[in-house]
Coordinates of C-alpha atoms and ligand atoms in Angstrom, one line a residue:
X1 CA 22.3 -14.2 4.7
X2 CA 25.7 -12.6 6.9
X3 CA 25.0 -10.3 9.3
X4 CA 25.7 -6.6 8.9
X5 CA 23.3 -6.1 6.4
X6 CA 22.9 -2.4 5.5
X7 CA 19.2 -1.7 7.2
X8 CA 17.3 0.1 4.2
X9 CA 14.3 3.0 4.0
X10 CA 12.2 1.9 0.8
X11 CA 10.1 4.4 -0.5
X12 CA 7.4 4.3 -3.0
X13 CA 4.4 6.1 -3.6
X14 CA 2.2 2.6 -3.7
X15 CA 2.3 -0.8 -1.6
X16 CA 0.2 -3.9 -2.6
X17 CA 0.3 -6.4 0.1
X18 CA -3.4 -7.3 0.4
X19 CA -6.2 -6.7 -2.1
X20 CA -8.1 -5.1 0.3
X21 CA -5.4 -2.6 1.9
X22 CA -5.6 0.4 -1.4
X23 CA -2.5 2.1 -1.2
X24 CA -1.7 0.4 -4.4
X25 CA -2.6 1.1 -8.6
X26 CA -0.7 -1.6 -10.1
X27 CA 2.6 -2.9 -11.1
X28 CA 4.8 -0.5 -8.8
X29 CA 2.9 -1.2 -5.8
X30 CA 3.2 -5.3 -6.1
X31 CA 6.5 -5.0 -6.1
X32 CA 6.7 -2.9 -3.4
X33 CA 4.6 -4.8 -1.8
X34 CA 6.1 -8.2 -2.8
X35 CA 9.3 -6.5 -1.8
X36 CA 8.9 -5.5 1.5
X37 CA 7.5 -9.3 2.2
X38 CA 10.4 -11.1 0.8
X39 CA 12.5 -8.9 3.1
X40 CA 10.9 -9.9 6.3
X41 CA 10.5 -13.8 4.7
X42 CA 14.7 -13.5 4.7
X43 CA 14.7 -11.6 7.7
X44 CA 16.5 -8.8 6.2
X45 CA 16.1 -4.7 7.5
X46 CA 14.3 -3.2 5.1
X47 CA 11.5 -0.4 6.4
X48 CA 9.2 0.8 3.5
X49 CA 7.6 4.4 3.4
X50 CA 4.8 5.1 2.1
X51 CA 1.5 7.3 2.3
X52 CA -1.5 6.4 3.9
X53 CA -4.0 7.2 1.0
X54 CA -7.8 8.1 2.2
X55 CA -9.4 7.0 -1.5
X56 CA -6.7 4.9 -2.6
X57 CA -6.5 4.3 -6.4
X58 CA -9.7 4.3 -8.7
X59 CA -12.8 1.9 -8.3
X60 CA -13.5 1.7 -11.7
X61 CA -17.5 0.2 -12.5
X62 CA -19.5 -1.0 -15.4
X63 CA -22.8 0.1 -15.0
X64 CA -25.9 -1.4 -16.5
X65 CA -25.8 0.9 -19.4
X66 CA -22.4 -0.2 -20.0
X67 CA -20.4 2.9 -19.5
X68 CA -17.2 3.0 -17.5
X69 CA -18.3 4.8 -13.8
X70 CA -14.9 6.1 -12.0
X71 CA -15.2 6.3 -8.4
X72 CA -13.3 6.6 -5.2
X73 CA -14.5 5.3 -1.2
X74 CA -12.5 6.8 1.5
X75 CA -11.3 3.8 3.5
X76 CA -10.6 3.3 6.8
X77 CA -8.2 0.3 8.1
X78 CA -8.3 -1.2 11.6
X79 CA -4.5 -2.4 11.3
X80 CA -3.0 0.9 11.5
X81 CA -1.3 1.4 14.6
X82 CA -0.9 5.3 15.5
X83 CA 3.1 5.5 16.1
X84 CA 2.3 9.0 17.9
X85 CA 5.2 10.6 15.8
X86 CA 3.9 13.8 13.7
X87 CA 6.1 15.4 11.1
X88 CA 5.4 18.8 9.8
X89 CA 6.6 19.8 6.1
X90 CA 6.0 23.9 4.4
X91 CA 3.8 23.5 1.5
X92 CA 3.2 26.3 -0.6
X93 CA 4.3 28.3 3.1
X94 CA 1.8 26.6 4.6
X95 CA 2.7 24.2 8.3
X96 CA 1.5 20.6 6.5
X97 CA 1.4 18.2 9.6
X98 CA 1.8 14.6 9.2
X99 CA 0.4 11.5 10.8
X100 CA 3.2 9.2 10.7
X101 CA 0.9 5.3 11.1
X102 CA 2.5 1.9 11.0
X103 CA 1.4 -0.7 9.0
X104 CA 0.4 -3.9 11.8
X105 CA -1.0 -6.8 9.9
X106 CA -0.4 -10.0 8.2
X107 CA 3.5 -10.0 9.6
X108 CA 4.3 -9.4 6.6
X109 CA 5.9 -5.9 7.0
X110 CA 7.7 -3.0 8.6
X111 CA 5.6 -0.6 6.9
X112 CA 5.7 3.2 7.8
X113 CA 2.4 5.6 6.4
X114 CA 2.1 9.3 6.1
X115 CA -1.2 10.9 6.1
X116 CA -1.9 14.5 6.3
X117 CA -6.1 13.6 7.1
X118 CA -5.8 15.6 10.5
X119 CA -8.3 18.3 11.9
X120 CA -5.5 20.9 12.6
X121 CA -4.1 20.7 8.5
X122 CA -5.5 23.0 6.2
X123 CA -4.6 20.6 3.5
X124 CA -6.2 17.3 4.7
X125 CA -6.8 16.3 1.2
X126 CA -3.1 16.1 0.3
X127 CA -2.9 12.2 0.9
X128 CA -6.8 12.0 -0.2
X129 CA -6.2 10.1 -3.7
X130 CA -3.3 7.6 -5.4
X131 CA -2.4 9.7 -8.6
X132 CA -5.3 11.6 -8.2
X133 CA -5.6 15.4 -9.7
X134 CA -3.4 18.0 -10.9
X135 CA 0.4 18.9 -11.1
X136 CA 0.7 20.9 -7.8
X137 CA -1.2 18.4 -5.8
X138 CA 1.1 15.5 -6.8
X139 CA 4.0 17.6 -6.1
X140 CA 2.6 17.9 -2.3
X141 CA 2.1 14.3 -2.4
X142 CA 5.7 13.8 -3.6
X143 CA 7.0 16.2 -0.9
X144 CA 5.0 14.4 1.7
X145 CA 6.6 11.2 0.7
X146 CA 10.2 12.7 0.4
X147 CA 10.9 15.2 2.8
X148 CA 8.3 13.9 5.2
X149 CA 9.4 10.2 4.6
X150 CA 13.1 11.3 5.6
X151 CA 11.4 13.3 8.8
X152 CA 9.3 10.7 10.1
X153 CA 12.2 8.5 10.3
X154 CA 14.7 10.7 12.3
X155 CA 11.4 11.1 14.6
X156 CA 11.1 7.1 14.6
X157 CA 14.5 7.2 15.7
X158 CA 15.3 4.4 12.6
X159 CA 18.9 4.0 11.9
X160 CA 19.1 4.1 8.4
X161 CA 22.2 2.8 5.8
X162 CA 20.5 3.4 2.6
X163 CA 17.8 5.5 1.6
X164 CA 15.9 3.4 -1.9
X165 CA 13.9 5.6 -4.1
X166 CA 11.2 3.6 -5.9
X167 CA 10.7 5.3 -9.0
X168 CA 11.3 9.2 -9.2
X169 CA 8.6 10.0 -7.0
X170 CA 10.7 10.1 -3.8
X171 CA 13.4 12.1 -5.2
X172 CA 12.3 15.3 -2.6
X173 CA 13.7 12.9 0.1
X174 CA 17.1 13.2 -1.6
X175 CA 16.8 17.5 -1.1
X176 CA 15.9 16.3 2.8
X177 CA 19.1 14.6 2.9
X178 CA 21.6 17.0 1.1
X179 CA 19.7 19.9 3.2
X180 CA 20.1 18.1 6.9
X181 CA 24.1 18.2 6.0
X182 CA 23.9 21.7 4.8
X183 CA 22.7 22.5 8.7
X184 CA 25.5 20.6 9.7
X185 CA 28.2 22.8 7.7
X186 CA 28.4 21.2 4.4
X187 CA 29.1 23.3 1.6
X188 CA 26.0 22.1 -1.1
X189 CA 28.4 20.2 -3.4
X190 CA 30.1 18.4 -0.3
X191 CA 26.2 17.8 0.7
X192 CA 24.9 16.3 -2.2
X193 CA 28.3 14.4 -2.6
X194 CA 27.9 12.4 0.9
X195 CA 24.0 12.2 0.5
X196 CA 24.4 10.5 -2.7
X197 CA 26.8 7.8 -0.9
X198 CA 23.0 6.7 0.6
X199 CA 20.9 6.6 -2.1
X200 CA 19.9 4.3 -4.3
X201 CA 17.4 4.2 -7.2
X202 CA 15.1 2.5 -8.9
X203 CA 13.7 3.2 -12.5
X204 CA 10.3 2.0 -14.3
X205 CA 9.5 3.9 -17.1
X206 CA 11.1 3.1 -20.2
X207 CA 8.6 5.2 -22.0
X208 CA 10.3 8.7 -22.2
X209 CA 7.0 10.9 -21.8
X210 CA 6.1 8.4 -18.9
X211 CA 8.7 10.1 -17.1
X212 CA 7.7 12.9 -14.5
X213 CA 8.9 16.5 -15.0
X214 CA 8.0 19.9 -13.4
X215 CA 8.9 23.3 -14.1
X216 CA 10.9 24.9 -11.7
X217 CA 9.0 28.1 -10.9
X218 CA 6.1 25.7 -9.4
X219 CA 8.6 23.5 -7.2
X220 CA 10.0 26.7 -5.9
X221 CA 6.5 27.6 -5.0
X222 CA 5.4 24.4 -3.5
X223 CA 8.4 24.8 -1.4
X224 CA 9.8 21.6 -3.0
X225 CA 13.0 22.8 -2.9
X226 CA 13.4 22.7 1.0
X227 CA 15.9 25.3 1.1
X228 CA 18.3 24.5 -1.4
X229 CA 19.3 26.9 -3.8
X230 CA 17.7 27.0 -7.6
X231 CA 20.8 26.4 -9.1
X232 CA 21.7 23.0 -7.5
X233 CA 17.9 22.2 -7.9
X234 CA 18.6 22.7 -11.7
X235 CA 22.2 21.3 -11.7
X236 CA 20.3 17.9 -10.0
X237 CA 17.2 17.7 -12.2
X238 CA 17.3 20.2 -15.0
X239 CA 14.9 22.6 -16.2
X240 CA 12.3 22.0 -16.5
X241 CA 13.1 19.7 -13.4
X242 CA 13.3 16.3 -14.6
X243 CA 12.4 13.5 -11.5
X244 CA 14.2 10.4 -13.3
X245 CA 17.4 12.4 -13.9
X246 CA 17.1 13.7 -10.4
X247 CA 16.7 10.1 -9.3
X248 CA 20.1 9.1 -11.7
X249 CA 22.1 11.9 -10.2
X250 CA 21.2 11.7 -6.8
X251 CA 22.2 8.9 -6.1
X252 CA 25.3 6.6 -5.9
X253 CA 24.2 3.6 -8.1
X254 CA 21.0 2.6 -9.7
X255 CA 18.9 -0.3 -11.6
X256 CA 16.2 -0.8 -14.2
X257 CA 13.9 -4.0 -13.8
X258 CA 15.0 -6.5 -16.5
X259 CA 17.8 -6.9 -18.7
X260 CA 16.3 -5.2 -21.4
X261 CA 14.6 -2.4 -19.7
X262 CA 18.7 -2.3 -18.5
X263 CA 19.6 -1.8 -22.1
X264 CA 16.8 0.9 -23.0
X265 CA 17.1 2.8 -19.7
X266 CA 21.2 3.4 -20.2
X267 CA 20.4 4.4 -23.9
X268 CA 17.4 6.8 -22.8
X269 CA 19.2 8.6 -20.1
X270 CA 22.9 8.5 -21.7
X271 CA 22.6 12.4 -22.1
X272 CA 22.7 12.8 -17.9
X273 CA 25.8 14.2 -17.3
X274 CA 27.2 12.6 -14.1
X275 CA 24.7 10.5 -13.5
X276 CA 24.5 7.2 -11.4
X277 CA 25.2 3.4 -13.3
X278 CA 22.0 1.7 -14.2
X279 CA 22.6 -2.3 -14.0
X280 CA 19.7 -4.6 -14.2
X281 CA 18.2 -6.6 -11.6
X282 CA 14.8 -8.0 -12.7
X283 CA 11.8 -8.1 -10.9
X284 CA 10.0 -11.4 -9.0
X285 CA 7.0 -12.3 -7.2
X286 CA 6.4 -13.3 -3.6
X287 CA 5.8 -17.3 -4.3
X288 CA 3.5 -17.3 -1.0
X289 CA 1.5 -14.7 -2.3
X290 CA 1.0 -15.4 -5.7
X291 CA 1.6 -19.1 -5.8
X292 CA -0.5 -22.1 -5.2
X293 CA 1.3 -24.0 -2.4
X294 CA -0.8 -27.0 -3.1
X295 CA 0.2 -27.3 -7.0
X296 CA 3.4 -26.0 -6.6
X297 CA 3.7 -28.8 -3.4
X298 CA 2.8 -31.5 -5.8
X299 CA 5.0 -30.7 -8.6
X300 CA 8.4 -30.6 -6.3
X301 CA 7.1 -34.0 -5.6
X302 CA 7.2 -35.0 -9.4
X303 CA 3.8 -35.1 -9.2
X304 CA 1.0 -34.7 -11.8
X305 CA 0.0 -31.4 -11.6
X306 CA -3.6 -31.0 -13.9
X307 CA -5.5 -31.6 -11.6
X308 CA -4.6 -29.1 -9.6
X309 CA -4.0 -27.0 -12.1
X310 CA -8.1 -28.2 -13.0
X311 CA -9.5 -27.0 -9.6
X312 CA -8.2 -24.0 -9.8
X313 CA -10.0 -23.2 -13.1
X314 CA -12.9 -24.5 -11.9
X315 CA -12.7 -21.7 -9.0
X316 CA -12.1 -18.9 -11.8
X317 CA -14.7 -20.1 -13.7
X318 CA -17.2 -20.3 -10.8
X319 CA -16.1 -16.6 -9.3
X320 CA -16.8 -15.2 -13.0
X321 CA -20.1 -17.3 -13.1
X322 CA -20.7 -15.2 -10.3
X323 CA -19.8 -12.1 -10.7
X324 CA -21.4 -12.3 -14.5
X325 CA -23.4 -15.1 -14.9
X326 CA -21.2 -16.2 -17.7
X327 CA -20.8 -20.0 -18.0
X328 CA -17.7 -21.2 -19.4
X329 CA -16.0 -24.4 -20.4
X330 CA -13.6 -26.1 -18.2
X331 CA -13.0 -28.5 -21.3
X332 CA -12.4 -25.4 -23.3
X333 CA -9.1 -23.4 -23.8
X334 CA -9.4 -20.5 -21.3
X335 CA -6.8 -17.6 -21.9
X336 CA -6.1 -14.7 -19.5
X337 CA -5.5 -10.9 -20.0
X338 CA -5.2 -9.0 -16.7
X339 CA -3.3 -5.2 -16.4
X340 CA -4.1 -1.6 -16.5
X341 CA -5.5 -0.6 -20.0
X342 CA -2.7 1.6 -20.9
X343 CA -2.5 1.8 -24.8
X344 CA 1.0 0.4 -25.4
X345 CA -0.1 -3.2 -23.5
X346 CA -2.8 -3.5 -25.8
X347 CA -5.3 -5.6 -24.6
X348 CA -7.5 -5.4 -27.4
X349 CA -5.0 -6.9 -30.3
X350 CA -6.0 -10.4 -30.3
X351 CA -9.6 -8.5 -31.7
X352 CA -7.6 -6.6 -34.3
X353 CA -9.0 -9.1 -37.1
X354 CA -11.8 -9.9 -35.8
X355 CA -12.7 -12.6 -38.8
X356 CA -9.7 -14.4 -38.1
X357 CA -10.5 -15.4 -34.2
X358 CA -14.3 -15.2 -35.0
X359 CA -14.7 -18.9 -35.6
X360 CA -12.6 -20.0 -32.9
X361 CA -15.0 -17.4 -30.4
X362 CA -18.2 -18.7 -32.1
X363 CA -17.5 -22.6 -31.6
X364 CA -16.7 -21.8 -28.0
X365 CA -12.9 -23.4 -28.6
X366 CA -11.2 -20.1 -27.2
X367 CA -12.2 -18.5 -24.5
X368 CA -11.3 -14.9 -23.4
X369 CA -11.5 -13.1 -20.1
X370 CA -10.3 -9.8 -20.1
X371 CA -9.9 -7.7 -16.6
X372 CA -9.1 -4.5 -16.6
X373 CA -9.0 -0.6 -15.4
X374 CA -8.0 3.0 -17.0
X375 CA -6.3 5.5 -15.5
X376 CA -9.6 8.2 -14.7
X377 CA -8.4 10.6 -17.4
X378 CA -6.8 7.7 -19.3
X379 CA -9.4 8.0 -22.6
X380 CA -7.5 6.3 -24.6
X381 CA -7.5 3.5 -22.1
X382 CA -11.2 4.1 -22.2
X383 CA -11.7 3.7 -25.6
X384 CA -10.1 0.2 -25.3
X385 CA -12.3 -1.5 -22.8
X386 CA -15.4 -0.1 -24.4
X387 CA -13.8 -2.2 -27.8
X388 CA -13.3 -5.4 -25.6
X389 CA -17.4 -4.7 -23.8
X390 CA -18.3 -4.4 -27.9
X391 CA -16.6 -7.9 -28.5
X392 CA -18.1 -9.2 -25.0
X393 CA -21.6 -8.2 -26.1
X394 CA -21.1 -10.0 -29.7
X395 CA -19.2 -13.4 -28.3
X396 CA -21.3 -13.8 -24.8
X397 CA -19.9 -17.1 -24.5
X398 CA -16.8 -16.6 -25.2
X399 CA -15.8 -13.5 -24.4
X400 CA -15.6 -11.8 -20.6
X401 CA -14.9 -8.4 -19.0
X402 CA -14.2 -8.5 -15.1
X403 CA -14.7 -4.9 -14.4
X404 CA -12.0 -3.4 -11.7
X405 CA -8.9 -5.0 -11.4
X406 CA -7.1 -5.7 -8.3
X407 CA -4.9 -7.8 -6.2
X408 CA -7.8 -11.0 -5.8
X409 CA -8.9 -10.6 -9.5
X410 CA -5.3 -11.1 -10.3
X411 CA -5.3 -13.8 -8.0
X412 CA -7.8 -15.6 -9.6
X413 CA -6.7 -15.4 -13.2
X414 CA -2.6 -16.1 -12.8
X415 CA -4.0 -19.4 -11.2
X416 CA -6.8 -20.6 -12.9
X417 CA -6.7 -19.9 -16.9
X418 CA -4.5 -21.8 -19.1
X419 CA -2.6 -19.5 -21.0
X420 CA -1.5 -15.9 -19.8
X421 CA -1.7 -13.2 -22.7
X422 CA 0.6 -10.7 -22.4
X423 CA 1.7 -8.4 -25.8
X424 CA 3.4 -4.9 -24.9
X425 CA 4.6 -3.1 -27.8
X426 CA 7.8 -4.4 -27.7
X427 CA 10.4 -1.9 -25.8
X428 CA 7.8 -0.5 -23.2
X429 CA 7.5 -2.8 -21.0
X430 CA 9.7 -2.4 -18.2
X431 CA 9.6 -5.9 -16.8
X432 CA 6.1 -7.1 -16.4
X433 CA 5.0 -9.7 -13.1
X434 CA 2.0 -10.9 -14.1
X435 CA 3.3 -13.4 -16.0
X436 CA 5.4 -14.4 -13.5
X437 CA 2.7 -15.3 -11.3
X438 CA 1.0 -17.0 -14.3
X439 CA 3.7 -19.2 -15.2
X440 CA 4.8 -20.4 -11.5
X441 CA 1.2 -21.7 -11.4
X442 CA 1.5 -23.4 -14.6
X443 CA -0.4 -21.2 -16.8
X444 CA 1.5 -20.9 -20.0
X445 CA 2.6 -17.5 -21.1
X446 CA 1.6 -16.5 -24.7
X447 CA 3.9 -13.0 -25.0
X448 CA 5.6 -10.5 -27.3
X449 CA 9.4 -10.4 -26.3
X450 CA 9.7 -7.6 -24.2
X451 CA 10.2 -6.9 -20.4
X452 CA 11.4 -10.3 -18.4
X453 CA 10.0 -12.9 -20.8
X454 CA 13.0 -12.5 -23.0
X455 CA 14.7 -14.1 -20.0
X456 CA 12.7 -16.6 -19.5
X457 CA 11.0 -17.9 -23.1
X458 CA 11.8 -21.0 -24.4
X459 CA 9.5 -21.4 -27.5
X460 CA 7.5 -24.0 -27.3
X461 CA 8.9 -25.3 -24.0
X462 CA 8.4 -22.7 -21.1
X463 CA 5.8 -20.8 -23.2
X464 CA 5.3 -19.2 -26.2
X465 CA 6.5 -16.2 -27.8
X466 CA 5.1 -14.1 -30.2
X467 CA 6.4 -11.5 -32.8
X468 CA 9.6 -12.6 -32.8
X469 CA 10.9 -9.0 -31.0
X470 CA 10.0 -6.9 -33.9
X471 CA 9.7 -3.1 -32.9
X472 CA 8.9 -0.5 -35.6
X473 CA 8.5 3.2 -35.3
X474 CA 5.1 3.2 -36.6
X475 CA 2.6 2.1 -34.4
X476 CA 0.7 0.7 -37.3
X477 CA 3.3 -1.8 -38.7
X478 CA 4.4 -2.8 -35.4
X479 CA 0.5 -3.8 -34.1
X480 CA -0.2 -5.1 -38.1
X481 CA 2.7 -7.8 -37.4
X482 CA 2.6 -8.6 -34.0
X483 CA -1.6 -8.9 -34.2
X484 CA -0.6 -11.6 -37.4
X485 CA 2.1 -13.4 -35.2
X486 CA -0.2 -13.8 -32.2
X487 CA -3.1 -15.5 -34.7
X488 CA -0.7 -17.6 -36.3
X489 CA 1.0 -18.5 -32.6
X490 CA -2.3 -19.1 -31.1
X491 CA -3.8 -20.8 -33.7
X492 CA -1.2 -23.1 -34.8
X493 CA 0.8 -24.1 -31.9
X494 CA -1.6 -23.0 -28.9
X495 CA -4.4 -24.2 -29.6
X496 CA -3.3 -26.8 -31.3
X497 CA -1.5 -28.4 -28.4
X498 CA -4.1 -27.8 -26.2
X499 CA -6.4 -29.8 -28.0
X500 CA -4.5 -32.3 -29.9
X501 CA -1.6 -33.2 -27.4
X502 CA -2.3 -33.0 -23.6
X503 CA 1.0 -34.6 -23.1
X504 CA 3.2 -32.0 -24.2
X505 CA 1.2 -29.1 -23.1
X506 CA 1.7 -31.2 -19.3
X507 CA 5.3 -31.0 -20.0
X508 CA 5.3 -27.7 -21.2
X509 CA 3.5 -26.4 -17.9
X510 CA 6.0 -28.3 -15.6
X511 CA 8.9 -26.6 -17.9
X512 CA 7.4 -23.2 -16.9
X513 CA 7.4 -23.8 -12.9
X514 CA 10.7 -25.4 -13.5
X515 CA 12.5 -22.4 -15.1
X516 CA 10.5 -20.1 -13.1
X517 CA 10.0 -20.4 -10.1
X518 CA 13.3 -19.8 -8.6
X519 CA 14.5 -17.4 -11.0
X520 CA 11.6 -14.7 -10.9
X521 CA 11.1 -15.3 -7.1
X522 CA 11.0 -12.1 -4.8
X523 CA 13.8 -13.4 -2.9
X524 CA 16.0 -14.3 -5.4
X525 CA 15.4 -10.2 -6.0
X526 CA 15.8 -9.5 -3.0
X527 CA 19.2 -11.1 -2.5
X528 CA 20.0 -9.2 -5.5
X529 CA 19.6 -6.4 -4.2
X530 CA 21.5 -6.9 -1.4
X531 CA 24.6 -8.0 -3.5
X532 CA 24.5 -5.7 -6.3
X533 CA 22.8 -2.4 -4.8
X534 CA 23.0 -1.9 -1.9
X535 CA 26.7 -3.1 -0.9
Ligands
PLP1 C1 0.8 -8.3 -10.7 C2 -0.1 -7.1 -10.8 C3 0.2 -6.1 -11.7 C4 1.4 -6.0 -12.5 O1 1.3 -6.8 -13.6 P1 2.0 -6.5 -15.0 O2 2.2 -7.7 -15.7 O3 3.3 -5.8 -14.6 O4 1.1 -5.5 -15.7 C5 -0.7 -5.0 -11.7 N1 -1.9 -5.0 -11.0 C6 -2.2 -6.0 -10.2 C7 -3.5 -6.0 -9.4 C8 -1.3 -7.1 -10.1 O5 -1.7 -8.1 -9.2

C-alpha cells in the first residue's frame, strides 16, 4: 500500500488472537483480533486498545450431572510487557489508576492493555471480568477503555490520525477527545466538530435492544461525562444515553459489517438527527489463522483436495473421541454448529421436528456436533443447550456437545466437518465469520440468508442456502419455515450429494475456496478500510 497511511487507535472491548490469551467472548473479538493481524501482515499503523481482563470471558462446564457450571480463573500471561506508563481516570470521584501493558507475542500485533488490578486502586476489580456484572460496573469498564484508552496513548507518546470505535463501547473516548480541545479553548460545539473529524465507527448490532443504553443520572455519577456539560452529553447520545447513537454522531463516517447489516443499520438508526453515514464494508478472516495452509496450498495448485480435507476430519474426530469418548464416522456426513447460544442463531432448529431427522440420526448417516456457550445470565441460551444435551443423550452416536467454546474448538470444527450449519433468524445477523473460516477450508456452508452469505451463496455451487430469506414478525412462522426448508435442503440436496455424487460435492468445495477466499479475507477488509473509512 502508498505511504502516508493515516496511523489508526482501534478500540474494542475484546481481542481474539490466540485461544489461550481471554480477552475475547466471541465474534467482536476475532475480528478484532483478526484485524489487528491483517494490519501488521500489510504492514499498515494500526495500534489496538484494549483491556487487560483478570477472568476473561466465561468458562462455561458440563458437569457429570449434566448441568451447565459457569466459572471464571483469573489468568496471568507471561507476554505482557509492563510499558511503565499509568493513567489515572475519576470514577464515581474516586482516583482509578491504570496499568497501561503491551501485548508482546506471536508478532502478530501492536496491542495496548489497560488493567486497573494494582495494590494502590480501590477498584482493582474494574477490569476483573469480560461482560461480567451490573450496569455501573460496565460503565467503569467502558470509561476505562475510552477515556483511559485516549490517556494511555498521549502518555505512550502515539501519534494518532484516527481514533476507531469498535462497537459503542468506546464511545467515552470520544468525551476524552472533545474535552482535551475544550482545555485548549474550544467552544463545546467547535470541540465536538474537530473531534469528530477523527473518529470513526463501527456498528454490530442489528438487533435494536442489543444496543447499549444508560440513563444519564448514572453516567453523571460514574463521572462518565469527563467534564462535559449534560446537555451536549444528551445532544450526543440522548436520554436515556444511547451508545450506538453516540457512536453515529460522534464521529465523521461510519460502517456496518455486510451489505445487509448496511441496509438494516441505515433503516434502524434513520431517526439520528445529524448522524454520521453508515456504508458497508464486510467482515473477513485472517487466512493464516483460520486457514489450512496445507489444503488451501494444494488447491492453488489445482490439486485434489479430499484428502486433505479427510485428515483434517480425522483430527476433529479424534480430539472429540477424546474429549467425549464419542466415536464417529469418517465415512459418515459430519455437519458443524459452533457460536454463542444466543436465541436468535438457533442452534437447536435442525431438532425442531425431531421425527423428521430421527431416521437419518438413528442410521448414523448424519452426524451432529454442536459446541457452544451462554452468556452466564443468558437462560434462554441455557435452555437451548440443555435441548441439544437432551438430543445428545437420545442419539449418542450421532449427536455431540463440545462444552465451552473457544478460539481452538473453532479451529477444529471450520476445518474438519463437512458442512458448516449456520441459520440466524434472518435480519440479526450482523455478518457472521464462522462460515467464512468453514468455507475457505472447504467445508460447505448450509445457511439461512442473512449476514455475509447473501454475498457469497451460490445455491448449490459455493454452498447451500436455506429459507430462501424469508423474515416474518412472528417468531413462530419464521422458525416453522425455515426449520421445514433446512430438512428439505439437507435431506434432499445435502445429503444427497454427499452420498450419491462425490464428484460434485469435490467441485462444490473447490467453488467455495474459489469464491471465498479472497473476497472474505482480513486483508481484503483491511484494505477496505483504508480506502473507504479511514481516507
Ligand atoms: C469465529 C468465531 C466466532 C464468530 O463466529 P460467528 O459465525 O460470527 O458466530 C465466535 N467465537 C469464536 C470462538 C470464533 O472462533
Amino acid at each position: 500500500m502508498q505511504k502516508n497511511n493515516p496511523s489508526v487507535a482501534y478500540f474494542s472491548m475484546e481481542f481474539g488472537l490466540n485461544s489461550d490469551f481471554k480477552i475475547y467472548a466471541g465474534g467482536l473479538g476475532i475480528l478484532a483480533g483478526d484485524f489487528l493481524k491483517a494490519a501488521k501482515d500489510n504492514n499498515l499503523p494500526v495500534i489496538g486498545v484494549g483491556i487487560k481482563w483478570k477472568q476473561g470471558y466465561v468458562e462455561q462446564h458440563i458437569d457429570s450431572k449434566q448441568r451447565i457450571v459457569d466459572s471464571f480463573y483469573n489468568n496471568e500471561y507471561d507476554f505482557l510487557k509492563d510499558t511503565g506508563v499509568k493513567v489515572n481516570i475519576k470514577i464515581r470521584d474516586r482516583d482509578v489508576i491504570c496499568k497501561v501493558w503491551k501485548v508482546d507475542c506471536f508478532d502478530n500485533s501492536d496491542l495496548y492493555l489497560l488493567d486497573t488490578d494494582l495494590p494502590e486502586n480501590a477498584d482493582r476489580w474494574i477490569t476483573g471480568q469480560l461482560y461480567g456484572w451490573f450496569e455501573e460496573e460496565r460503565i467503569a469498564q467502558e470509561m476505562i477503555l475510552g477515556i483511559g484508552g485516549v490517556r494511555a496513548l498521549r502518555a505512550l507518546n502515539k501519534n494518532i490520525d484516527i481514533y476507531h470505535f469498535n462497537e459503542g463501547h468506546a464511545v467515552f473516548a470520544g468525551f476524552e477527545l472533545i474535552r482535551e480541545k475544550k482545555e485548549r479553548g474550544y467552544n463545546p460545539y467547535d470541540a465536538w466538530n474537530e473531534s469528530r473529524k477523527q473518529i470513526v465507527f463501527t456498528t454490530h448490532t442489528p438487533v435494536f435492544e442489543g444496543n447499549e443504553f444508560h440513563g444519564l443520572n448514572v453516567l453523571e455519577y460514574m463521572g462518565a461525562f469527563n467534564n462535559l456539560d449534560r446537555y451536549l452529553v444528551r445532544e450526543i447520545g440522548g436520554e436515556p444515553f444511547n451508545m450506538t447513537a453516540a457512536g453515529l454522531k460522534l464521529s465523521r463516517k461510519s460502517n456496518a459489517v455486510s451489505s445487509m447489516h448496511g441496509r438494516i443499520a441505515n433503516d434502524m438508526w434513520k431517526f439520528v438527527d445529524r448522524r454520521s453515514e453508515i456504508i458497508s464494508i464486510t467482515n473477513g478472516v485472517h487466512i493464516p489463522t483460520w486457514g489450512d495452509d496445507e489444503l488451501i496450498g494444494e488447491y492453488r495448485n489445482d490439486k485434489e483436495i479430499w484428502s486433505y480435507h479427510m485428515n483434517n476430519k480425522i483430527k476433529l474426530i479424534n480430539s472429540i473421541r477424546l474429549d467425549t469418548g464419542v466415536k464417529l464416522n469418517k465415512d459418515k456426513l459430519l455437519m458443524g454448529f459452533a457460536r454463542r447460544a444466543a436465541p436468535y442463531k438457533r442452534a437447536d432448529l435442525v431438532f425442531t421436528y425431531e421425527n423428521r431427522i430421527e431416521p437419518f440420526l438413528e442410521s448414523g448417516d448424519v452426524q451432529i456436533v454442536i459446541s457452544t456457550k451462554a452468556h452466564p445470565l443468558d437462560f434462554d441460551g441455557k435452555e437451548i443447550i440443555k435441548h441439544i444435551l437432551s438430543m445428545q443423550n437420545k442419539y449418542p452416536q450421532s449427536v455431540v456437545f463440545l462444552e465451552n467454546y473457544n478460539m481452538r474448538k473453532a479451529m477444529l470444527l471450520t476445518r474438519g466437518v463437512d458442512v458448516w450449519l449456520n441459520n440466524p433468524r434472518v435480519t440479526k445477523e450482523a455478518c457472521g465469520t464462522s462460515g467464512m473460516k468453514a468455507a475457505i477450508n472447504g467445508v460447505l456452508n448450509l445457511s439461512t440468508l442473512d449476514g455475509w452469505w447473501p454475498e457469497a451463496c451460490w445455491d448449490e455451487v459455493t454452498g447451500w442456502q436455506i429459507g430462501g430469506g424469508f423474515v416474518s414478525e412472528n417468531k413462530d412462522i419464521q422458525d416453522k419455515h425455515d426449520a421445514d426448508s433446512l430438512y428439505e435442503v439437507l435431506i434432499n440436496k445435502v445429503i444427497n450429494t454427499y452420498y450419491n455424487d462425490p464428484e460434485k460435492w469435490r467441485e462444490m468445495m473447490s467453488a467455495s475456496i474459489r469464491g471465498i477466499l479472497d473476497r472474505f479475507s482480513a486483508d481484503r477488509m483491511i484494505k477496505e478500510y483504508y480506502e473507504k473509512l479511514y481516507k
